[in-house]
Short mmCIF file of C-alpha atoms in Angstrom, two decimals:
data_model
loop_
_atom_site.label_atom_id
_atom_site.label_comp_id
_atom_site.label_asym_id
_atom_site.label_seq_id
_atom_site.Cartn_x
_atom_site.Cartn_y
_atom_site.Cartn_z
CA GLU A 224 103.54 68.69 71.59
CA TRP A 225 103.46 65.51 73.58
CA ARG A 226 104.75 67.22 76.70
CA GLY A 227 101.72 69.56 76.47
CA LEU A 228 99.50 66.65 76.31
CA LEU A 229 101.03 65.04 79.37
CA MET A 230 101.05 68.26 81.33
CA GLY A 231 97.34 69.08 80.48
CA SER A 232 96.33 65.58 81.42
CA ASP A 233 98.38 65.53 84.66
CA HIS A 234 97.05 68.92 85.90
CA PHE A 235 93.41 68.09 84.95
CA ALA A 236 93.42 64.75 86.75
CA SER A 237 95.10 66.34 89.81
CA ALA A 238 92.47 69.03 89.98
CA MET A 239 89.49 66.83 89.53
CA ILE A 240 90.58 63.56 91.29
CA ASN A 241 87.45 61.39 91.24
CA ASN A 242 85.39 63.67 88.96
CA THR A 243 87.90 63.48 86.05
CA ASP A 244 85.46 61.21 83.80
CA LYS A 245 82.59 63.41 84.39
CA LYS A 246 84.42 66.67 83.47
CA LEU A 247 86.06 65.08 80.58
CA ARG A 248 82.77 64.67 78.69
CA ASN A 249 82.59 68.48 78.18
CA LEU A 250 86.13 69.03 76.91
CA PHE A 251 87.23 70.03 73.50
CA VAL A 252 83.64 70.81 72.26
CA ALA A 253 83.10 73.36 69.73
CA PRO A 254 80.11 75.76 70.76
CA SER A 255 77.01 76.56 68.76
CA LEU A 256 77.36 80.24 67.81
CA THR A 257 74.11 80.60 65.79
CA PHE A 258 72.94 83.14 68.33
CA PHE A 259 75.12 85.72 66.58
CA ASN A 260 73.37 85.36 63.27
CA ARG A 261 70.91 87.91 64.42
CA THR A 262 70.30 91.05 62.40
CA HIS A 263 69.21 94.50 63.29
CA PRO A 264 69.10 97.77 61.33
CA LEU A 265 70.97 99.61 64.02
CA TYR A 266 73.98 97.31 63.59
CA PRO A 267 75.32 97.40 60.03
CA LEU A 268 77.74 94.57 60.36
CA SER A 269 74.86 92.21 61.13
CA PHE A 270 73.97 92.42 57.51
CA TYR A 271 77.56 91.80 56.30
CA SER A 272 78.26 88.26 55.18
CA ALA A 273 80.88 86.41 57.28
CA ASP A 274 81.22 83.62 54.84
CA SER A 275 84.73 83.31 53.21
CA GLU A 276 87.26 80.67 52.67
CA LYS A 277 89.80 82.98 54.00
CA PRO A 278 90.75 81.84 57.46
CA HIS A 279 91.53 85.25 59.10
CA THR A 280 89.55 88.39 59.60
CA MET A 281 90.19 92.10 60.05
CA VAL A 282 87.23 94.27 60.87
CA VAL A 283 87.39 97.99 61.43
CA ALA A 284 84.15 99.52 62.49
CA SER A 285 82.64 102.21 64.90
CA THR A 286 81.83 101.35 68.48
CA GLY A 287 78.23 99.88 68.54
CA ALA A 288 78.32 98.67 64.83
CA GLY A 289 78.10 94.99 65.74
CA LYS A 290 81.86 93.99 65.72
CA THR A 291 81.63 91.45 68.38
CA ASP A 292 78.77 89.48 66.73
CA TYR A 293 80.60 89.68 63.46
CA LEU A 294 83.76 88.22 64.94
CA PHE A 295 81.94 85.39 66.42
CA ARG A 296 80.14 84.69 63.14
CA ARG A 297 83.53 84.11 61.63
CA CYS A 298 84.41 81.35 64.14
CA GLN A 299 84.09 77.69 63.28
CA GLY A 300 85.53 75.87 66.37
CA ARG A 301 86.58 76.36 70.00
CA VAL A 302 87.05 80.12 70.68
CA PHE A 303 89.64 82.20 72.55
CA TYR A 304 88.26 85.71 73.08
CA THR A 305 90.71 88.40 74.18
CA LEU A 306 90.29 91.81 75.67
CA PRO A 307 92.88 94.06 77.29
CA PHE A 308 91.23 94.99 80.62
CA GLN A 309 89.89 92.98 83.47
CA ALA A 310 86.51 94.85 83.79
CA SER A 311 85.62 94.40 80.16
CA ILE A 312 86.57 90.71 80.29
CA ASN A 313 84.37 89.99 83.26
CA ALA A 314 81.47 91.76 81.43
CA MET A 315 81.97 89.81 78.18
CA TYR A 316 82.18 86.54 80.22
CA PHE A 317 78.76 86.93 81.78
CA ARG A 318 77.36 88.26 78.54
CA LEU A 319 78.37 85.24 76.55
CA GLY A 320 77.30 82.92 79.24
CA LYS A 321 73.75 84.47 79.14
CA ASP A 322 73.58 84.75 75.40
CA LEU A 323 74.70 81.22 74.45
CA LYS A 324 73.10 79.29 77.33
CA LYS A 325 69.85 78.40 75.36
CA GLU A 326 71.84 76.73 72.36
CA ASN A 327 74.54 75.42 74.68
CA PRO A 328 73.00 74.25 77.90
CA ASN A 329 76.25 72.69 79.10
CA LEU A 330 78.39 75.34 77.77
CA ASN A 331 82.04 75.07 78.95
CA ILE A 332 83.05 78.74 79.21
CA LYS A 333 86.04 79.83 81.25
CA LEU A 334 87.46 83.20 82.47
CA LEU A 335 91.10 83.81 82.90
CA HIS A 336 92.85 86.84 84.30
CA ALA A 337 94.69 87.79 87.46
CA ALA A 338 91.60 87.85 89.79
CA SER A 339 89.38 85.40 87.81
CA SER A 340 89.10 83.07 90.77
CA LEU A 341 87.01 85.83 92.46
CA ILE A 342 84.35 85.48 89.81
CA GLU A 343 81.56 83.10 90.96
CA THR A 344 80.13 80.73 88.23
CA GLU A 345 76.38 80.78 87.97
CA ASP A 346 75.76 77.59 89.79
CA GLY A 347 78.63 78.22 92.24
CA ASP A 348 80.58 75.25 91.08
CA ARG A 349 84.01 75.55 92.63
CA GLU A 350 85.48 72.81 90.30
CA ASP A 351 84.76 75.26 87.53
CA ILE A 352 86.90 77.96 89.19
CA ILE A 353 89.81 75.46 89.66
CA LEU A 354 89.37 74.53 85.99
CA GLN A 355 89.64 78.21 84.69
CA LYS A 356 93.23 77.76 83.52
CA HIS A 357 93.03 74.24 82.30
CA ILE A 358 92.75 73.10 78.68
CA GLY A 359 89.71 72.15 76.59
CA SER A 360 87.04 74.71 77.28
CA SER A 361 84.64 75.54 74.40
CA ILE A 362 85.08 79.35 75.03
CA LYS A 363 87.89 81.01 77.07
CA VAL A 364 87.76 84.80 77.76
CA LEU A 365 91.16 86.21 78.69
CA THR A 366 93.77 88.80 78.05
CA PRO A 367 96.26 88.44 75.25
CA TYR A 368 99.04 88.34 77.78
CA GLN A 369 97.98 84.87 78.76
CA LEU A 370 98.50 83.83 75.22
CA ALA A 371 101.79 85.53 74.98
CA GLY A 372 103.43 82.72 77.15
CA VAL A 373 103.37 80.51 74.03
CA ALA A 374 105.70 82.99 72.22
CA PHE A 375 108.08 83.55 75.06
CA GLY A 376 108.23 79.84 76.40
CA SER A 377 106.63 80.63 79.77
CA LYS A 378 105.95 77.78 82.13
CA GLY A 379 103.25 75.50 80.77
CA PHE A 380 103.54 76.88 77.30
CA GLU A 381 103.27 73.42 75.71
CA ALA A 382 99.92 72.64 77.25
CA MET A 383 98.74 76.04 76.08
CA ILE A 384 99.75 75.16 72.40
CA LEU A 385 97.75 71.99 72.82
CA ASP A 386 94.75 74.00 73.98
CA LEU A 387 95.05 76.65 71.17
CA LYS A 388 95.96 74.57 68.14
CA GLY A 389 93.43 74.99 65.33
CA CYS A 390 91.14 77.13 67.35
CA ASP A 391 89.44 80.56 66.54
CA ILE A 392 91.18 83.43 68.33
CA ILE A 393 89.45 86.84 68.58
CA LEU A 394 91.72 89.59 69.35
CA ASP A 395 89.19 92.52 70.00
CA GLU A 396 90.12 96.23 70.65
CA VAL A 397 93.69 95.68 69.27
CA HIS A 398 94.16 99.35 69.00
CA THR A 399 94.35 99.86 72.72
CA TYR A 400 97.81 98.37 72.97
CA SER A 401 100.77 100.64 72.65
CA GLY A 402 104.53 100.46 72.76
CA VAL A 403 105.89 96.99 73.83
CA SER A 404 102.38 95.59 74.01
CA GLN A 405 101.92 96.20 70.22
CA ALA A 406 105.12 94.23 69.60
CA ILE A 407 103.89 91.48 71.72
CA VAL A 408 100.52 91.33 70.05
CA LEU A 409 102.23 91.05 66.69
CA LYS A 410 104.42 88.19 67.99
CA ILE A 411 101.22 86.45 69.22
CA VAL A 412 99.61 86.87 65.78
CA ALA A 413 102.73 85.24 64.22
CA VAL A 414 102.84 82.29 66.67
CA LEU A 415 99.13 81.52 66.55
CA LYS A 416 99.06 81.59 62.79
CA SER A 417 102.02 79.04 62.80
CA ILE A 418 99.93 76.54 64.99
CA GLY A 419 97.04 76.63 62.69
CA CYS A 420 94.75 79.09 64.59
CA ARG A 421 92.21 81.28 62.71
CA LEU A 422 92.66 84.82 63.89
CA HIS A 423 89.81 87.37 63.93
CA ILE A 424 90.92 90.93 64.84
CA GLY A 425 88.50 93.79 65.67
CA THR A 426 89.20 97.37 66.02
CA ALA A 427 87.44 100.81 66.16
CA THR A 428 90.67 102.75 65.57
CA MET A 429 93.98 101.56 64.44
CA PRO A 430 96.97 103.37 62.98
CA SER A 431 97.38 102.21 59.34
CA ILE A 432 101.04 101.34 59.95
CA LEU A 433 99.81 98.73 62.56
CA TYR A 434 97.12 97.48 60.46
CA ASP A 435 99.51 96.93 57.67
CA LYS A 436 101.90 95.10 59.80
CA ILE A 437 99.28 92.63 60.92
CA ILE A 438 98.03 92.11 57.34
CA ALA A 439 101.52 91.32 56.27
CA ILE A 440 102.13 88.74 58.94
CA LEU A 441 98.82 86.95 58.19
CA GLY A 442 99.07 87.35 54.32
CA GLN A 443 96.63 89.65 52.51
CA GLU A 444 95.19 86.70 50.58
CA ASN A 445 94.35 85.01 53.85
CA VAL A 446 92.40 87.89 55.52
CA LEU A 447 88.70 88.86 55.02
CA GLU A 448 88.99 92.65 55.44
CA THR A 449 85.75 94.36 56.41
CA LYS A 450 85.08 98.13 56.83
CA LEU A 451 81.98 100.22 57.09
CA THR A 452 81.14 102.45 54.17
CA GLU A 453 81.38 106.18 54.44
CA GLN A 454 77.62 106.58 54.56
CA GLU A 455 77.39 104.16 57.37
CA LEU A 456 80.15 106.01 59.23
CA ASN A 457 78.15 109.15 58.88
CA ASP A 458 75.46 107.61 61.20
CA TYR A 459 78.04 107.31 63.88
CA ASP A 460 78.65 111.02 64.51
CA ARG A 461 77.80 111.11 68.21
CA HIS A 462 80.12 113.66 69.87
CA THR A 463 80.60 117.46 69.81
CA ILE A 464 84.12 118.34 70.95
CA HIS A 465 84.96 121.42 73.15
CA LYS A 466 88.48 122.21 73.88
CA ILE A 467 89.20 123.85 77.40
CA LYS A 468 92.49 125.11 78.78
CA GLU A 469 92.32 123.70 82.30
CA ARG A 470 90.00 121.57 84.55
CA ASN A 471 88.40 124.63 86.27
CA ASP A 472 86.91 125.58 83.04
CA SER A 473 84.60 122.55 83.32
CA ASP A 474 83.04 123.50 86.77
CA THR A 475 80.00 125.43 85.38
CA VAL A 476 79.53 122.68 82.63
CA ILE A 477 79.29 119.96 85.45
CA LYS A 478 77.16 122.02 87.53
CA ASN A 479 74.56 122.73 84.73
CA ALA A 480 74.64 118.99 83.58
CA ILE A 481 73.96 117.79 87.15
CA GLU A 482 71.06 120.25 87.52
CA SER A 483 69.54 119.05 84.27
CA GLY A 484 69.65 115.47 85.43
CA GLN A 485 72.56 114.23 83.30
CA LYS A 486 75.12 111.47 83.84
CA VAL A 487 78.59 112.92 83.95
CA LEU A 488 81.78 110.89 83.32
CA VAL A 489 85.20 112.44 84.14
CA VAL A 490 88.33 110.61 82.85
CA CYS A 491 91.77 111.25 84.34
CA ASN A 492 95.25 109.85 83.20
CA LYS A 493 96.56 109.16 86.72
CA ILE A 494 95.13 107.57 89.79
CA ALA A 495 96.28 110.41 92.07
CA THR A 496 94.47 112.90 89.95
CA ALA A 497 91.32 110.80 89.65
CA GLN A 498 91.35 110.63 93.46
CA GLN A 499 91.67 114.31 93.92
CA VAL A 500 89.04 115.27 91.38
CA TYR A 501 86.63 112.81 92.98
CA GLN A 502 87.02 114.34 96.42
CA ASN A 503 86.55 117.84 95.10
CA LEU A 504 83.38 116.84 93.11
CA LYS A 505 81.97 114.94 96.18
CA THR A 506 82.42 117.98 98.28
CA LYS A 507 80.67 120.20 95.60
CA PHE A 508 77.86 117.76 94.97
CA PRO A 509 77.35 115.86 98.13
CA ASN A 510 73.81 114.63 97.35
CA VAL A 511 74.67 113.28 93.88
CA ASP A 512 75.36 109.65 93.47
CA SER A 513 79.07 109.37 92.73
CA LEU A 514 81.62 106.68 92.03
CA LEU A 515 85.44 106.48 91.64
CA LEU A 516 87.05 103.66 89.67
CA HIS A 517 90.63 102.79 88.96
CA SER A 518 93.05 99.90 89.23
CA ARG A 519 94.37 100.18 92.80
CA PHE A 520 91.29 99.24 94.88
CA LYS A 521 90.95 95.94 96.70
CA ARG A 522 90.00 93.39 94.13
CA LYS A 523 86.70 92.76 95.74
CA ASP A 524 85.94 96.50 95.87
CA ARG A 525 86.90 97.10 92.34
CA LYS A 526 84.63 94.25 91.17
CA GLN A 527 81.76 95.79 93.15
CA ARG A 528 82.37 99.28 91.64
CA GLU A 529 82.43 97.86 88.14
CA ASN A 530 79.06 96.16 88.82
CA ASP A 531 77.61 99.32 90.16
CA LEU A 532 78.90 101.38 87.12
CA LEU A 533 77.28 98.95 84.78
CA GLY A 534 74.15 99.04 86.76
CA LEU A 535 73.20 95.46 86.10
CA ASP A 536 72.72 92.42 88.31
CA SER A 537 74.06 89.00 87.57
CA ASN A 538 70.85 88.35 85.42
CA GLY A 539 71.46 91.45 83.37
CA GLU A 540 68.59 93.23 85.03
CA SER A 541 68.85 96.90 85.74
CA THR A 542 69.83 97.95 89.35
CA ASN A 543 69.03 101.64 88.54
CA LYS A 544 72.63 102.60 89.46
CA PHE A 545 74.78 104.94 87.30
CA ASN A 546 74.66 103.57 83.73
CA THR A 547 71.18 102.45 84.21
CA SER A 548 70.15 105.32 86.52
CA ASN A 549 67.38 107.78 85.39
CA LYS A 550 68.87 110.60 87.43
CA ALA A 551 72.02 112.77 87.53
CA CYS A 552 75.24 110.97 88.59
CA LEU A 553 79.06 111.53 88.59
CA VAL A 554 81.69 108.87 87.73
CA VAL A 555 85.41 109.69 87.90
CA SER A 556 87.73 107.01 86.34
CA THR A 557 91.17 106.44 84.93
CA GLN A 558 91.84 104.58 81.61
CA VAL A 559 90.17 101.37 82.95
CA VAL A 560 86.83 102.86 81.68
CA GLU A 561 88.05 103.15 77.97
CA VAL A 562 87.55 99.67 76.61
CA SER A 563 84.45 97.51 76.20
CA LEU A 564 82.42 98.66 79.16
CA ASP A 565 79.01 99.00 77.90
CA ILE A 566 77.93 102.27 79.47
CA SER A 567 76.35 105.22 77.90
CA PHE A 568 76.70 108.67 79.71
CA ASP A 569 75.52 112.09 78.73
CA LEU A 570 78.70 114.26 79.09
CA MET A 571 82.43 113.81 79.40
CA ILE A 572 85.26 115.92 80.94
CA THR A 573 88.46 114.19 80.03
CA GLU A 574 92.29 114.94 80.21
CA CYS A 575 93.84 114.74 76.76
CA ALA A 576 95.25 111.27 75.72
CA PRO A 577 96.69 109.74 72.47
CA MET A 578 94.12 110.17 69.80
CA ASP A 579 93.18 106.38 69.54
CA ALA A 580 92.69 106.22 73.35
CA MET A 581 90.56 109.43 73.27
CA ILE A 582 88.24 108.00 70.67
CA GLN A 583 87.72 104.96 72.97
CA ARG A 584 86.80 107.18 75.88
CA PHE A 585 84.49 109.17 73.82
CA GLY A 586 82.69 105.83 73.03
CA ARG A 587 81.33 105.83 76.63
CA ILE A 588 79.30 108.94 75.83
CA ASN A 589 76.04 108.76 73.64
CA ARG A 590 76.78 105.12 73.14
CA LYS A 591 73.19 103.84 72.94
CA ARG A 592 71.90 103.82 69.38
CA ASN A 593 68.26 103.99 68.52
CA GLU A 594 66.08 105.93 66.08
CA LEU A 595 65.97 108.81 68.37
CA THR A 596 69.74 109.10 68.94
CA ILE A 597 71.01 108.75 65.38
CA GLY A 598 72.12 112.09 64.13
CA LYS A 599 72.24 113.71 67.66
CA THR A 600 75.44 114.38 69.45
CA LYS A 601 76.50 114.94 72.98
CA PRO A 602 79.30 117.03 74.43
CA VAL A 603 82.92 116.05 75.24
CA TYR A 604 85.25 118.49 76.97
CA VAL A 605 88.88 118.00 76.41
CA ILE A 606 91.40 119.51 78.83
CA ALA A 607 94.61 120.88 77.02
CA PRO A 608 97.62 118.58 77.59
CA PRO A 609 100.56 119.53 79.83
CA GLU A 610 103.95 120.18 78.14
CA GLY A 611 106.44 118.48 80.48
CA ILE A 612 107.40 114.96 80.26
CA LYS A 613 106.67 114.13 84.00
CA GLU A 614 103.34 115.92 83.82
CA ALA A 615 102.21 114.10 80.68
CA ARG A 616 102.93 110.63 82.04
CA PRO A 617 102.05 107.85 81.28
CA TYR A 618 101.85 109.29 77.66
CA ASN A 619 104.30 111.10 75.37
CA PRO A 620 103.73 114.75 75.38
CA GLU A 621 104.39 115.19 71.52
CA ILE A 622 101.67 112.64 70.94
CA LEU A 623 99.26 114.32 73.33
CA LYS A 624 99.97 117.71 71.63
CA ASN A 625 99.46 116.28 68.09
CA SER A 626 96.24 114.47 69.20
CA TYR A 627 94.89 117.71 70.93
CA ASP A 628 95.66 119.71 67.80
CA VAL A 629 93.71 117.51 65.30
CA LEU A 630 90.55 117.55 67.38
CA PRO A 631 87.82 119.95 66.34
CA ASP A 632 86.85 122.60 68.57
CA ASN A 633 83.12 123.45 69.33
CA ALA A 634 82.32 121.25 66.38
CA VAL A 635 81.26 117.65 65.63
CA LEU A 636 83.90 114.94 65.46
CA HIS A 637 83.13 113.12 62.18
CA GLU A 638 83.53 109.40 62.22
CA ARG A 639 84.63 109.27 58.68
CA GLU A 640 87.67 111.39 59.49
CA LEU A 641 88.97 109.42 62.38
CA GLN A 642 91.43 107.20 60.26
CA GLN A 643 93.06 110.31 58.74
CA LYS A 644 93.37 111.97 62.24
CA ILE A 645 94.90 108.90 63.78
CA ASP A 646 97.32 108.48 60.90
CA SER A 647 98.35 112.07 61.15
CA VAL A 648 99.29 111.55 64.85
CA PHE A 649 100.86 108.08 64.55
CA THR A 650 103.28 108.48 61.64
CA THR A 651 105.75 105.93 63.03
CA ILE A 652 105.47 103.15 65.56
CA ASP A 653 108.49 101.88 67.42
CA PHE A 654 107.96 97.91 67.13
CA LEU A 655 110.34 97.04 69.87
CA LYS A 656 112.66 94.27 68.94
CA ILE A 657 111.55 91.42 71.15
CA GLU A 658 113.04 88.65 68.97
CA GLU A 659 115.96 87.86 71.35
CA HIS A 660 113.40 87.04 74.20
CA ALA A 661 110.94 85.08 72.09
CA VAL A 662 111.28 81.30 71.65
CA PHE A 663 109.16 81.43 68.45
CA LYS A 664 111.39 83.22 65.97
CA GLU A 665 110.65 85.27 62.86
CA ASN A 666 111.82 82.39 60.67
CA GLY A 667 108.95 80.35 62.06
CA LYS A 668 111.21 78.04 64.09
CA TRP A 669 111.19 77.31 67.77
CA SER A 670 114.61 78.16 69.54
CA ILE A 671 113.80 76.72 73.09
CA PRO A 672 115.43 73.47 73.91
CA PRO A 673 112.85 70.52 74.45
CA LEU A 674 111.60 70.08 78.14
CA THR A 675 112.69 73.53 79.37
CA ASN A 676 110.87 76.81 80.23
CA GLY A 677 111.56 80.34 78.91
CA SER A 678 112.42 83.34 81.08
CA ALA A 679 110.15 85.70 83.02
CA TRP A 680 111.00 88.42 80.66
CA LEU A 681 107.50 88.99 79.64
CA MET A 682 106.41 89.79 83.16
CA GLU A 683 109.30 92.10 83.51
CA ILE A 684 109.05 94.11 80.34
CA LEU A 685 105.31 94.72 80.82
CA GLU A 686 105.79 95.71 84.41
CA ILE A 687 102.90 93.51 85.14
CA ASP A 688 101.49 93.92 88.64
CA SER A 689 103.89 91.63 90.32
CA VAL A 690 103.19 92.42 94.11
CA VAL A 691 99.99 92.66 96.15
CA CYS A 692 99.47 94.69 99.26
CA ILE A 693 96.72 94.49 101.83
CA VAL A 694 95.78 97.20 104.30
CA GLU A 695 97.00 96.64 107.97
CA SER A 696 93.38 96.34 109.47
CA ASP A 697 92.73 93.32 107.08
CA ILE A 698 95.61 91.18 108.27
CA ASP A 699 93.75 89.02 110.78
CA ASP A 700 91.00 88.28 108.35
CA TYR A 701 93.38 87.75 105.45
CA MET A 702 95.62 85.10 107.22
CA ASN A 703 92.37 83.07 108.22
CA LEU A 704 90.85 82.92 104.72
CA PRO A 705 91.40 80.36 101.91
CA PHE A 706 93.30 81.44 98.78
CA ASN A 707 90.58 82.57 96.57
CA LYS A 708 88.84 84.61 99.40
CA ARG A 709 92.27 86.18 100.25
CA MET A 710 92.44 87.59 96.69
CA GLY A 711 89.48 89.84 97.40
CA PHE A 712 91.43 91.82 99.95
CA GLU A 713 94.54 92.21 97.82
CA ILE A 714 95.58 95.50 96.13
CA PRO A 715 97.61 94.75 92.95
CA THR A 716 100.52 97.19 92.59
CA ARG A 717 103.90 97.46 90.92
CA TYR A 718 107.06 96.29 92.43
CA PHE A 719 108.80 99.55 92.11
CA SER A 720 106.02 101.43 93.85
CA VAL A 721 106.77 99.53 97.23
#
């Protein structure tokens, strides 16, 4: 604990030099979150009471039910808000900054992920960019993997403990984690509970087996469990599912949708497939606005594409692009579009994915809720899964088959039936044994010797993007740029791919 205080202080003073005193005034300040006390008939959770003496929260609700507001209403102090994907983290960072500014004119909100130094703060304060990873911010928006260093003893974990201790931690979209990521999230839940954090977990779809595991760690008597009623769930039937055998079966569907001015979203499971599909559609519809989005662009190009997809400028005003466009458009994406990107398209063609992931994808279609859209559905076309292990990657072919089988065909997907469908697909979960690599053990004790660091096992097991590439034509520009500008030219990739 004391080492964490010394590290945090040393790094802060080193970063700020002569401005330390000025920046200290805004540290360890709990934000005002009364903004989230708003109510609206379209968001049923806005009428649910968030008052409870129970420290932790588990809320299961449909996309667009007001989960995020509810989770923030449960917070009492400084907040760490986590989401799994960079695009959704960026969007949430700007959303919170805009929503909370009136009541928090000096809000100390920070963003933390692999490319967060590319994000310009509203006033262009370069010191704020330097301070992104430092302690004491009122709200920090980040991925759970940044928190995982605490459980695995990564470099600087003591300072992170100091920063996290006693704070509110929102783990949103928990259902999107699979395999080893689920095991790591469970370990994070355990270690954060042990240092006095209040955990608030939000999900649209979660296998009961994972839900029960989290409740067991937190203790059921300590958790405020919130779910929508069956009647409320009925108002969230938004999609009519059509099963198709192969991609070519969707050609006429896309053509008709484009001709009628609809916004079409095509989701692929692999980058190479997305690239090929995009080129084919671009050739067929050369005059239609189109966009390709995946994780292997130059960072600055991906950021621009995400902004174009959202169709909003830095002030949240419409740019009339894609999501906010009033005319036909085509977007081809990989899984990066699944989580927390606030877009609403008219029609989807998607490759089959695990049931929980598909439900997330479907949430990008017919997302906007108003009096005119409630009770009306829009079409989603799901391509039958391949049978081979190699062709099914990155997913398990058996999970894909089971997920495809439980989907209705030419019929409405009922929200009230989603839990049963998910549980029928995910009958067991392999909670990988990560105990030997964690410095925080199941018995609640720390195993790491004082004043030492843990291993890089976390980076290795997650296959985190550990190398970056640049294109040859950028070499001269790259070598002459400062660090944060260089990042924009970098293409994150995995070590084994090069």
